[in-house]
XYZ file of C-alpha atoms in Angstrom:
613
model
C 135.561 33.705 105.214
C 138.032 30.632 104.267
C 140.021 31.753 101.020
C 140.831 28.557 100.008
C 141.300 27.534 96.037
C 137.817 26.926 95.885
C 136.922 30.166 96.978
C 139.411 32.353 94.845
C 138.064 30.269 91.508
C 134.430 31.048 91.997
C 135.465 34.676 92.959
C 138.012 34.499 89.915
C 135.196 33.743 87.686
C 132.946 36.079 88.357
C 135.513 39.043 87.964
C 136.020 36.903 84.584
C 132.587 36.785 83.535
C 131.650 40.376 84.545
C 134.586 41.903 82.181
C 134.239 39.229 79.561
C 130.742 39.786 79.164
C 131.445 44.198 78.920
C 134.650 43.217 76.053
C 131.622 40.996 74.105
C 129.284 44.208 74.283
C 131.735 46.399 73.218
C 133.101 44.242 70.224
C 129.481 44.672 68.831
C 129.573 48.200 68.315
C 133.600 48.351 67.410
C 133.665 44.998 64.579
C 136.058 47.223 63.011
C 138.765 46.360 66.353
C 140.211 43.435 65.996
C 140.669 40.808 68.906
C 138.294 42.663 70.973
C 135.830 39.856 70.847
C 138.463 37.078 71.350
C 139.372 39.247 74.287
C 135.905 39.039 75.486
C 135.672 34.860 74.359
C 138.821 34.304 76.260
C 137.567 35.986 79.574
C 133.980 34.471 79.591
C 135.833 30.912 78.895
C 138.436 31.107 81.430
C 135.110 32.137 83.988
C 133.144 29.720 83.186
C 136.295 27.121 83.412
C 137.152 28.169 87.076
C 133.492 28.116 88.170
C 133.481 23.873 86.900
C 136.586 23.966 88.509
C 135.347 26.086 91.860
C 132.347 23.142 92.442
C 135.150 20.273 92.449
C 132.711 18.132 95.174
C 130.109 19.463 93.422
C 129.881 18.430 90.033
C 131.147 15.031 88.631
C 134.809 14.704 87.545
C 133.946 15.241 84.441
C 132.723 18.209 84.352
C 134.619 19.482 87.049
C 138.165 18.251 86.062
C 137.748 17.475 82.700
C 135.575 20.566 81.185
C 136.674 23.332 83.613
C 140.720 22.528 82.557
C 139.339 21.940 79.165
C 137.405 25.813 78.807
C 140.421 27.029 80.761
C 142.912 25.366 77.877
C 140.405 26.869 75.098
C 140.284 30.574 76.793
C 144.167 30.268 77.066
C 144.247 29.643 73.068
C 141.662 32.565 72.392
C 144.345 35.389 74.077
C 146.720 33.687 71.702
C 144.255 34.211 68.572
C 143.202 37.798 69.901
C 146.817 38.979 70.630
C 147.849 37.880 66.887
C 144.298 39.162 65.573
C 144.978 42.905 66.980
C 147.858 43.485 65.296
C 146.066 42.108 61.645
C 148.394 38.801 61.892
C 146.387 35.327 60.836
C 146.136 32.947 63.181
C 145.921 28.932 62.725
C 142.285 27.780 64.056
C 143.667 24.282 64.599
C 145.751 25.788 67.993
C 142.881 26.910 69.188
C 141.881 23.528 69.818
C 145.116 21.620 70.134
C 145.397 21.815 73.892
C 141.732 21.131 75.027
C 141.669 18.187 72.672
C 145.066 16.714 74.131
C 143.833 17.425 77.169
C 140.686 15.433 76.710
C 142.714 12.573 75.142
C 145.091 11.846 77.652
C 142.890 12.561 80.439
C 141.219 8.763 79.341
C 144.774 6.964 80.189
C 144.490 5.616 83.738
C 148.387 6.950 84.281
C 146.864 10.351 84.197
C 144.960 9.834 86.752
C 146.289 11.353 89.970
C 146.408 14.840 91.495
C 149.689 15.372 90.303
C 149.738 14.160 86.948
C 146.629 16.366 85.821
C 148.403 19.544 87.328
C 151.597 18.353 85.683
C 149.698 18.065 81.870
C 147.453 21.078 82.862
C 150.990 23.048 83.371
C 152.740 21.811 80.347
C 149.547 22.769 78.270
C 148.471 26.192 79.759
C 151.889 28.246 80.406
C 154.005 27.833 76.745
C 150.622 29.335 75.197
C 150.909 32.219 77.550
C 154.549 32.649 76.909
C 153.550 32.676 72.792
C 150.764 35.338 73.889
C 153.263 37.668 75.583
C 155.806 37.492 72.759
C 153.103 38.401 70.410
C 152.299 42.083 72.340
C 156.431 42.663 72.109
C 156.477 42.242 68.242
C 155.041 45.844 67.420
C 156.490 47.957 70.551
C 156.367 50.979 67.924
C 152.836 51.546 69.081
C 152.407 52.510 72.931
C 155.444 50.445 73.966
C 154.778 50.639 77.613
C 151.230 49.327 77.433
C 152.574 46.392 75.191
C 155.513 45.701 78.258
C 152.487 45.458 80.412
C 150.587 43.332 78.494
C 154.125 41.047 78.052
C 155.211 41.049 81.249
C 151.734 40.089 82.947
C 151.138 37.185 80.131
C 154.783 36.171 80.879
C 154.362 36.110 84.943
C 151.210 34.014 84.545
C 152.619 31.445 82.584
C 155.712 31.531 84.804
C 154.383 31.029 87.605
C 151.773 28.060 86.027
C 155.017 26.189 83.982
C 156.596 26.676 87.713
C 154.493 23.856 89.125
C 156.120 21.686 87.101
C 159.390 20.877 89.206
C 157.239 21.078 92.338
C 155.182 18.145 91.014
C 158.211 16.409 90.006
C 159.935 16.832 93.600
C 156.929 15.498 95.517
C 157.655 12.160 97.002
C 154.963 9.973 96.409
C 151.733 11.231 93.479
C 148.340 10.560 95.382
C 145.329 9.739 93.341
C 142.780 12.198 95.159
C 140.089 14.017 92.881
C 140.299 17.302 95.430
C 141.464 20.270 94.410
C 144.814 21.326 94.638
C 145.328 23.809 97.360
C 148.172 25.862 99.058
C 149.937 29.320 99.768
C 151.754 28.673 96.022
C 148.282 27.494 94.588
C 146.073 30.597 96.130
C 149.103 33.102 95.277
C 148.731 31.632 91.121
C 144.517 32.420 91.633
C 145.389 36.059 93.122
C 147.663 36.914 90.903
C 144.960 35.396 87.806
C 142.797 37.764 89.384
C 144.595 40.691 89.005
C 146.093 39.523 85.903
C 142.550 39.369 84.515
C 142.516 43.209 85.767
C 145.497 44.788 84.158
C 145.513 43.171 81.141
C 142.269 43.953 80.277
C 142.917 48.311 81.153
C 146.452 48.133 79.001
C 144.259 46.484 75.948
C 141.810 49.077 76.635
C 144.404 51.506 76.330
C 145.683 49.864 73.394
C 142.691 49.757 72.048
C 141.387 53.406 72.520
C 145.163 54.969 71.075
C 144.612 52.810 68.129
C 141.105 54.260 67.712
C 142.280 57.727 67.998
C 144.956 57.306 65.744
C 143.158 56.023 62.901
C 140.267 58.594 63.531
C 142.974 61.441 63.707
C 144.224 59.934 60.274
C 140.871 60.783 58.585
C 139.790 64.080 59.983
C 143.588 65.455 60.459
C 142.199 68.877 58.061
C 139.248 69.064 60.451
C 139.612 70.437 63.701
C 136.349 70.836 65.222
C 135.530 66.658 64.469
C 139.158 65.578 66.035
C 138.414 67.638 69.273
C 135.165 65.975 69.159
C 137.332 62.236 68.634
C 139.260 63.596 71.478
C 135.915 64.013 73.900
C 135.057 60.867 72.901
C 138.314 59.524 73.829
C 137.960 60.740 77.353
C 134.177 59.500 77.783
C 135.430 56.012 77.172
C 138.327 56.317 79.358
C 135.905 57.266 82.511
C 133.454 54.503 81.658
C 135.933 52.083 81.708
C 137.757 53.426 84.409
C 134.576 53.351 86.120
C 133.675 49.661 85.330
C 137.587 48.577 86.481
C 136.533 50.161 90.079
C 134.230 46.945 90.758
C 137.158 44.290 90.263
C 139.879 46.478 92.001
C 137.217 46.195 94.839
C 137.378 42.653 94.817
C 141.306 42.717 94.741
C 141.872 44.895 97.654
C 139.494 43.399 99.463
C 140.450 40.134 99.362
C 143.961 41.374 99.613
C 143.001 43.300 102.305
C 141.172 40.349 104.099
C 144.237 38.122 103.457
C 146.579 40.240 105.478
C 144.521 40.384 108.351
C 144.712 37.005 109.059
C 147.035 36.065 111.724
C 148.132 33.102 111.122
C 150.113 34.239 107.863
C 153.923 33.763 108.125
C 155.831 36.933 107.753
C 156.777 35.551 103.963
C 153.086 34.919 103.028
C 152.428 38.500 104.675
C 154.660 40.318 102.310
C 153.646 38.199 99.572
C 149.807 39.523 100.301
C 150.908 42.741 100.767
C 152.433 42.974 97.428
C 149.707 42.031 95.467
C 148.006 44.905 97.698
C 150.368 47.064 96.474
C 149.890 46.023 92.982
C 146.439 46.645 92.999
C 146.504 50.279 94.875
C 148.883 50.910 92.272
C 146.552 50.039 89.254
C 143.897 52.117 90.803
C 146.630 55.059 91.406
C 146.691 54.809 87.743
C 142.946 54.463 86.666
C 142.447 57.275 88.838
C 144.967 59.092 87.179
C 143.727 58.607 83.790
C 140.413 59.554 84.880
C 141.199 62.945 85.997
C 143.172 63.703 82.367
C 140.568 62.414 80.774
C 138.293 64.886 83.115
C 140.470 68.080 82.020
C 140.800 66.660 78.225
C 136.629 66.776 78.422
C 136.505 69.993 79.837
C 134.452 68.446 82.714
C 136.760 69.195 85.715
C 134.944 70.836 88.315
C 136.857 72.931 91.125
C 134.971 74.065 94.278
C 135.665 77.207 95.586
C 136.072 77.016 99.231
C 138.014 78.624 101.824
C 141.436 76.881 102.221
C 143.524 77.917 104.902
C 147.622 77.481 103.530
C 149.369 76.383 106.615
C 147.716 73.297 107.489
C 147.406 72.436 103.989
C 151.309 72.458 103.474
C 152.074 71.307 107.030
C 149.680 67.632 105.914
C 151.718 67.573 102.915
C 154.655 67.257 104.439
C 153.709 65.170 107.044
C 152.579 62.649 104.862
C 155.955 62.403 103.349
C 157.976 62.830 106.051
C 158.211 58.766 106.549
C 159.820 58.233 102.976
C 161.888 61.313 103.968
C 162.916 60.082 107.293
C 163.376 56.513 105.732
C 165.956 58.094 102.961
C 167.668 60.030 105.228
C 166.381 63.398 103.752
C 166.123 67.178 104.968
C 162.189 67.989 104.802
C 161.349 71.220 105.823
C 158.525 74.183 105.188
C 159.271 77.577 104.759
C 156.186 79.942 104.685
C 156.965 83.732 104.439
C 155.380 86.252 106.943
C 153.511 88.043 103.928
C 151.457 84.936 102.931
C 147.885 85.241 103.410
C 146.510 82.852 105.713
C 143.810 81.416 103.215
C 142.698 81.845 99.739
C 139.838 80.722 98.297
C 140.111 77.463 95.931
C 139.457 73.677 95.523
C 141.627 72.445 98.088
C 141.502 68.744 97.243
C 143.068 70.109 93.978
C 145.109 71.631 95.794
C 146.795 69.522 97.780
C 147.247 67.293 94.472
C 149.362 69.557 93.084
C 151.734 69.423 96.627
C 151.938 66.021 96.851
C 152.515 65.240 93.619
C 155.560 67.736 93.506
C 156.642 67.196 96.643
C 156.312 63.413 96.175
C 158.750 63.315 93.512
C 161.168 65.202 94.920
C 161.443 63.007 97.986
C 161.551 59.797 95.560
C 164.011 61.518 93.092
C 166.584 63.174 95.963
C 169.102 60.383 97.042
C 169.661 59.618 99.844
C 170.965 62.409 102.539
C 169.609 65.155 100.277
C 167.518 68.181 101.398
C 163.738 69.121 99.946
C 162.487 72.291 100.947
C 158.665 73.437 100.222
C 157.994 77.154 100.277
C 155.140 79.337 99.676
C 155.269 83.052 99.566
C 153.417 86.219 97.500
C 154.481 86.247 93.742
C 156.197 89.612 92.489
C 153.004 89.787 89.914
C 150.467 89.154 92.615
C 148.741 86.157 93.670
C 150.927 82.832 95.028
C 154.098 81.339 94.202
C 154.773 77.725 95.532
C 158.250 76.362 95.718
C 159.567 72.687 95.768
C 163.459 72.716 95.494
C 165.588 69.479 95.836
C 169.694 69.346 95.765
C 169.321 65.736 93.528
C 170.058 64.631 90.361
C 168.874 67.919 88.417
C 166.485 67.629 84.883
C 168.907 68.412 81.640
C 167.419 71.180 80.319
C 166.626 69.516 76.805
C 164.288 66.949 78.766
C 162.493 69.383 81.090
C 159.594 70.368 78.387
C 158.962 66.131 78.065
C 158.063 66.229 82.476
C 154.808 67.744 81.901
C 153.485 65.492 78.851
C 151.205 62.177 79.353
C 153.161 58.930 79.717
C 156.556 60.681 80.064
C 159.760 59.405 82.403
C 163.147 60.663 82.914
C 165.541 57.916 81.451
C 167.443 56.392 84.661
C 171.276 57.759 84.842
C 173.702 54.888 84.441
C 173.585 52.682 87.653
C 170.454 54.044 88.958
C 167.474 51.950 89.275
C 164.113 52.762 87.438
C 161.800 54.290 89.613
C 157.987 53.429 89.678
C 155.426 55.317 88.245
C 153.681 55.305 85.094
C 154.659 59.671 84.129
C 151.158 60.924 84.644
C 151.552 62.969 87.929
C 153.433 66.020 86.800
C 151.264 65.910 83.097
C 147.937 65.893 85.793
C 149.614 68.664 87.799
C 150.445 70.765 85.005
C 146.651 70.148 83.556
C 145.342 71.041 87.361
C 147.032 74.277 87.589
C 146.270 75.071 84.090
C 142.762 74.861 85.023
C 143.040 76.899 88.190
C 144.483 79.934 85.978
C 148.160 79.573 86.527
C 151.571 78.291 85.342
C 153.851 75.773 86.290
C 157.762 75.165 85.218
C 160.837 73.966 86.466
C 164.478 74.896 86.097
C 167.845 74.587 87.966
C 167.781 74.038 92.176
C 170.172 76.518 94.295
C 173.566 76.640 92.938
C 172.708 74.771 89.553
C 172.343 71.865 91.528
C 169.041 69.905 92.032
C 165.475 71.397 90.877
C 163.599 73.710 92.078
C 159.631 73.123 90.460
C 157.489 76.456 90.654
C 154.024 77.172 90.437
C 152.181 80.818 90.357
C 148.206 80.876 91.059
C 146.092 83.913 91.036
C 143.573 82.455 93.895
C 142.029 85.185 95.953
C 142.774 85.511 99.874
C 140.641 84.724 101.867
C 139.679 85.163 105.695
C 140.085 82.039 107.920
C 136.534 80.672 108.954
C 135.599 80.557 112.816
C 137.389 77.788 114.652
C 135.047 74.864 114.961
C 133.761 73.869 118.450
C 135.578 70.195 119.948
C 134.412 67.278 118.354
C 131.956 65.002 120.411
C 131.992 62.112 117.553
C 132.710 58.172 118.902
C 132.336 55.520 117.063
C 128.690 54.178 115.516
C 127.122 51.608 117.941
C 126.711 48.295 116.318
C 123.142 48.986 114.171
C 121.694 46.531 111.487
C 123.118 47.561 107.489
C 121.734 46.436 104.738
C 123.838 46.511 101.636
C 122.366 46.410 97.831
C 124.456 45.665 95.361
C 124.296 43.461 91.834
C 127.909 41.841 92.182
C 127.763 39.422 95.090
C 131.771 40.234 95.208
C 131.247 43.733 96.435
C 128.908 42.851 99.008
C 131.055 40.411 100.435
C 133.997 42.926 100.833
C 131.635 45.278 102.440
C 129.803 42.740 104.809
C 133.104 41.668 105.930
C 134.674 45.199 106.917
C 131.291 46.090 108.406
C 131.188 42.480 110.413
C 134.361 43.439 111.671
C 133.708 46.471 113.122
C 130.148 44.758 115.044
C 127.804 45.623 112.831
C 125.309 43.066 111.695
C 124.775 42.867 107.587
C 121.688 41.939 105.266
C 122.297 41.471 101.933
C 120.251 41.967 98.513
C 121.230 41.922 94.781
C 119.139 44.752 93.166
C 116.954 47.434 94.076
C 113.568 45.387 93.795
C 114.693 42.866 96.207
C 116.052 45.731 99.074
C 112.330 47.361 98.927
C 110.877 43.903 99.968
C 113.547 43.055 102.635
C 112.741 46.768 103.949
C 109.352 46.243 103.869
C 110.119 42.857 106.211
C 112.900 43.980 108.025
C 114.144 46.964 109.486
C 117.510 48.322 109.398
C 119.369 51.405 110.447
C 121.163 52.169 107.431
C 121.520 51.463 103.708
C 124.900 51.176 101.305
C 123.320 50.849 97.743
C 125.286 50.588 94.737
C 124.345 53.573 92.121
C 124.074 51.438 88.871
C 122.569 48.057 88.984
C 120.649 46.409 86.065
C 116.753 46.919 86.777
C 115.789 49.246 89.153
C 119.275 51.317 90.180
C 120.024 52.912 93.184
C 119.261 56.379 92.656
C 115.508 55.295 91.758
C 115.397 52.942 94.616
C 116.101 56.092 96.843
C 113.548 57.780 95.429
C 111.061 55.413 95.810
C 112.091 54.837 99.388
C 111.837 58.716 100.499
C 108.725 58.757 98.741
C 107.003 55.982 101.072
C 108.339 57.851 103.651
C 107.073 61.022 102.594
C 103.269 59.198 103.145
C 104.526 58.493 106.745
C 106.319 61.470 108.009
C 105.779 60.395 111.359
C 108.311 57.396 110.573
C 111.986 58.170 110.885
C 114.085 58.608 108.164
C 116.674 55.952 106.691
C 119.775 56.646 106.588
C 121.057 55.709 102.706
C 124.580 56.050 101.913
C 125.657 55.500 97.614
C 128.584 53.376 96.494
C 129.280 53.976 93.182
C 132.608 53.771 90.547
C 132.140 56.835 89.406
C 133.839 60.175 91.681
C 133.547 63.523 91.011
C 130.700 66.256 91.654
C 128.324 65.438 88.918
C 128.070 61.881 90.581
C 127.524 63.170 94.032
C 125.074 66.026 93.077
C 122.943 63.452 91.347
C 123.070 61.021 94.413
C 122.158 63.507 96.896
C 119.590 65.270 94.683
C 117.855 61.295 94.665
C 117.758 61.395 98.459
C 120.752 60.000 99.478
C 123.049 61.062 102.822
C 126.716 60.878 101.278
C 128.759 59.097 98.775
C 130.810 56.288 99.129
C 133.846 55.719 96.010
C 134.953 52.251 95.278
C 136.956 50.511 95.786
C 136.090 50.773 99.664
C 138.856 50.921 102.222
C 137.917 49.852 105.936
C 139.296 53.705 107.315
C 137.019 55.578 104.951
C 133.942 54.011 105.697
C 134.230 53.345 109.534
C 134.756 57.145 109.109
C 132.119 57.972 107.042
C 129.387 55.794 109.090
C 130.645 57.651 112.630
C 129.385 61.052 110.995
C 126.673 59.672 109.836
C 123.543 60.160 112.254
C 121.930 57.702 114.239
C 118.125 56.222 114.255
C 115.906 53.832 115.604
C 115.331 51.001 113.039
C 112.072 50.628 112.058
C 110.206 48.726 109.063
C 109.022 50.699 106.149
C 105.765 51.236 104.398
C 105.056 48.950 101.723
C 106.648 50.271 98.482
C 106.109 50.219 95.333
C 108.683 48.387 93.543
């Protein structure tokens, strides 16, 4: 796949359209919240602008260069209105259409008609608007000031980098008067970062949006308990479903991302540059994932498994996984387990090992330099476990150590030091996740007065270690015919690509109707079927499929794996109760599902039954 400009725009405005058109839907059950729907306008317009742009030798110039600029320009002017509109402040109609008209205008001179010059007026127009927008979000930093900085800073880096082109346009030697579209490694870095600018701006509004909602519903029903626990619920349903519906983009990001840094003809600048915006995006899903689980233990809808867990190679993959940031600082890592411990307990061990790394995490970030972190597990005096994460670093004031374990909350820098990254919801989700597994959690002064040491107590049963399982005989799947289903063309390009990759050959189809035909044409060996799709989903498509096979038992039986937004045990029980094999979470990384199709068992391809679609 080429990832030219071209191919970023049309895969820009899709992402567009897709969110645009879920802000529009929701602004017609929420009138009451306002600059939702110019949120919604400005998406859908800056889509449909980079599409008209996408099909440069396409479409007539203009259409192409004149329109597509022009709806860009307009959905530029709408985040403007919406941005003033949110926080109740009038907006002048007239700016709206100020730059699209101008545009328009002086488009008709013949001067303006080079490559050069319409960047150079597109630039001028487009980034001072997005500079306004971003000042607008600092105005009122009284309400969820980080989520406005957000908001600021990734207005403020789009325009940037779009006012930027300015002096390059100005240096260039001679102006030619092509009508192609502009391309290069500064060019497809402005679409990637549009892309994930498109992303994050629209989860801090929703944010934004959702504490202003609370607020005002807390305001009416503060005397009445039971309805602001209910507000709360509600709260936490709307975070997951638009958690959920951010999963599909951050696909596309990481993919792409992903699919950038593979290619080997990057320079080692335009590597790290793709590896950033890599990082930027596993980031944002770090954090959607993160405010999914809170909003998970808020709803009373956290599940924990109770399963064997044996402790020692739990804590000894903790460590290793930090032992590179150790070993890169320069810091002491070590695991002390007493003698007494009991060699399993039984618990959810995913949770589990949450709770480790997210401790043990920040200690290694927090320790300078040359420091020591220690991780110990023993029996607690009252009975049950006591786990231990002691640092010799900077220490917690004891005034501030109550604020580690709320939502949203950092430790202020000490003079000189930098900020650290993170958005303060790992120790708040810890101290939720042990709360729910019965226990306690604090943290007071390290050895001496000098560090930390973070403590947590669990009453978890022990448990005896199960039977040692016989030496795996798994290789790698043989190159077999996949067909993957899905109603964003976006996702099943990221997938066809990692699955091309690794030899396997890839059919595509866009809904569940469409996959029973090709089925019914052509065989395959397996299936990757998104869960919700408009028509018939994927859960009922896997029913319908087992049931055709049901008539012919003496058929063999597909192989049908989910991909779906949405984790967690209610998701997968539902899945597998449908029919299907095993669960695949988006967004999907190459490792987990080269993994996931090796366990997977193999079968001779073979058309199915008609079906009734």
């Amino acid at each position: 796949m080429i990832l030219d400009s071209a191919t970023l725009l049309i895969v820009g405005a899709m992402i567009s359209v897709t969110m645009g058109s879920l802000w529009c839907g929701l602004s017609l059950d929420r009138r009451r919240s306002p600059g939702l729907r110019e949120w919604g306008l400005s998406l859908l317009l800056a889509g449909s602008g980079s599409l008209l742009l996408g099909l440069r030798h396409v479409l007539p110039d203009w259409a192409s260069i004149d329109a597509g600029n022009a709806l860009v320009l307009l959905a530029i002017g709408y985040a403007w209105i919406g941005a003033r509109h949110f926080d109740g402040r009038p907006a002048a109609w007239w700016m709206l259409l100020a730059a699209p008209l101008l545009w328009l205008l002086l488009r008709r001179l013949p001067a303006l008609d080079t490559q050069e010059s319409r960047v150079l007026l597109a630039s001028v127009l487009g980034g001072p608007p997005l500079l306004f927008t971003a000042a607008e979000f600092l105005r009122r930093c009284s309400e969820a000031p980080g989520f406005r900085r957000v908001l600021a800073a990734s207005f403020a880096l789009h325009g940037g980098l779009i006012l930027a082109r300015i002096p390059m346009v100005l240096a260039a030697p001679e102006w030619s008067g092509t009508r192609s579209l502009p391309d290069g490694l500064l060019v497809r870095m402005i679409l990637l970062e549009a892309i994930l600018h498109a992303v994050i701006t629209s989860f801090a509004l929703m944010v934004l949006f959702l504490a202003r909602r609370e607020r005002q519903a807390l305001t009416v029903i503060a005397a009445a308990r039971d309805d602001a626990e209910a507000a709360n619920g509600a709260k936490s349903q709307f975070l997951a479903r638009m958690s959920h519906e951010l999963r599909t983009p951050l696909n596309s990001v990481l993919g792409l991302s992903d699919l950038m840094a593979r290619d080997r003809n990057l320079t080692p600048p335009q590597r790290e540059q793709v590896a950033v915006i890599g990082q930027a995006g596993r980031h944002l899903l770090a954090l959607v994932n993160d405010v999914l689980d809170i909003g998970l233990v808020e709803a009373g809808r956290l599940t924990l498994q109770r399963d064997t867990v044996p402790l020692r190679p739990l804590l000894e993959d903790a460590v290793a996984l930090l032992r590179t940031e150790a070993d890169r600082k320069g810091l002491a890592l070590d695991l002390r387990m007493a003698p007494d411990s009991p060699e399993a307990v039984l618990g959810d061990a995913r949770r589990l090992r949450q709770v480790l790394l997210n401790l043990l995490g920040n200690a290694v970030k927090f320790t300078p330099p040359g420091g020591r972190v220690r991780l110990a597990l023993g029996p607690d005096v009252g009975g049950g476990l006591l786990l231990e994460v002691i640092d010799n670093g900077r220490g917690i004031p004891a005034t501030q150590r109550t604020l580690l374990f709320r939502d949203f909350s950092r430790l202020p820098p000490l003079p000189g030091e930098a900020a650290s990254e993170g958005h303060g919801l790992g120790l708040a989700i810890t101290a939720k996740l042990v709360a729910c597994m019965g226990g306690s959690i604090g943290v007071e002064a390290g050895e001496n007065g000098q560090g930390s040491r973070f403590w947590v107590r669990l009453h978890l049963p022990p448990a005896a270690l199960p039977a040692p399982l016989p030496p795996s005989t798994r290789s790698d799947r043989p190159p077999c015919r996949i067909l993957v289903v899905d109603d964003v063309m976006v996702n099943r390009l990221v997938v066809q690509v990692l699955l091309q990759g690794a030899g396997h050959t890839v059919l595509q189809a866009q809904s569940g109707e469409a996959a029973l035909a090709q089925l019914a044409q052509q065989p395959v060996d397996l299936m990757l079927i998104d869960v919700q799709m408009p028509g018939l989903d994927g859960l009922e498509t896997t029913r319908r499929i087992r049931a055709a096979e049901a008539v012919a038992p003496a058929r063999p039986r597909l192989t049908i794996v989910a991909l779906t937004g949405e984790g967690g045990a209610v998701q997968r029980e539902a899945c597998l109760g449908a029919g299907m094999d095993d669960v695949l979470v988006k967004p999907v990384q190459r490792s987990t599902l080269l993994e996931m199709l090796a366990a997977l068992p193999t079968r001779e391809a073979e058309a199915l039954p008609p079906v009734r679609s």
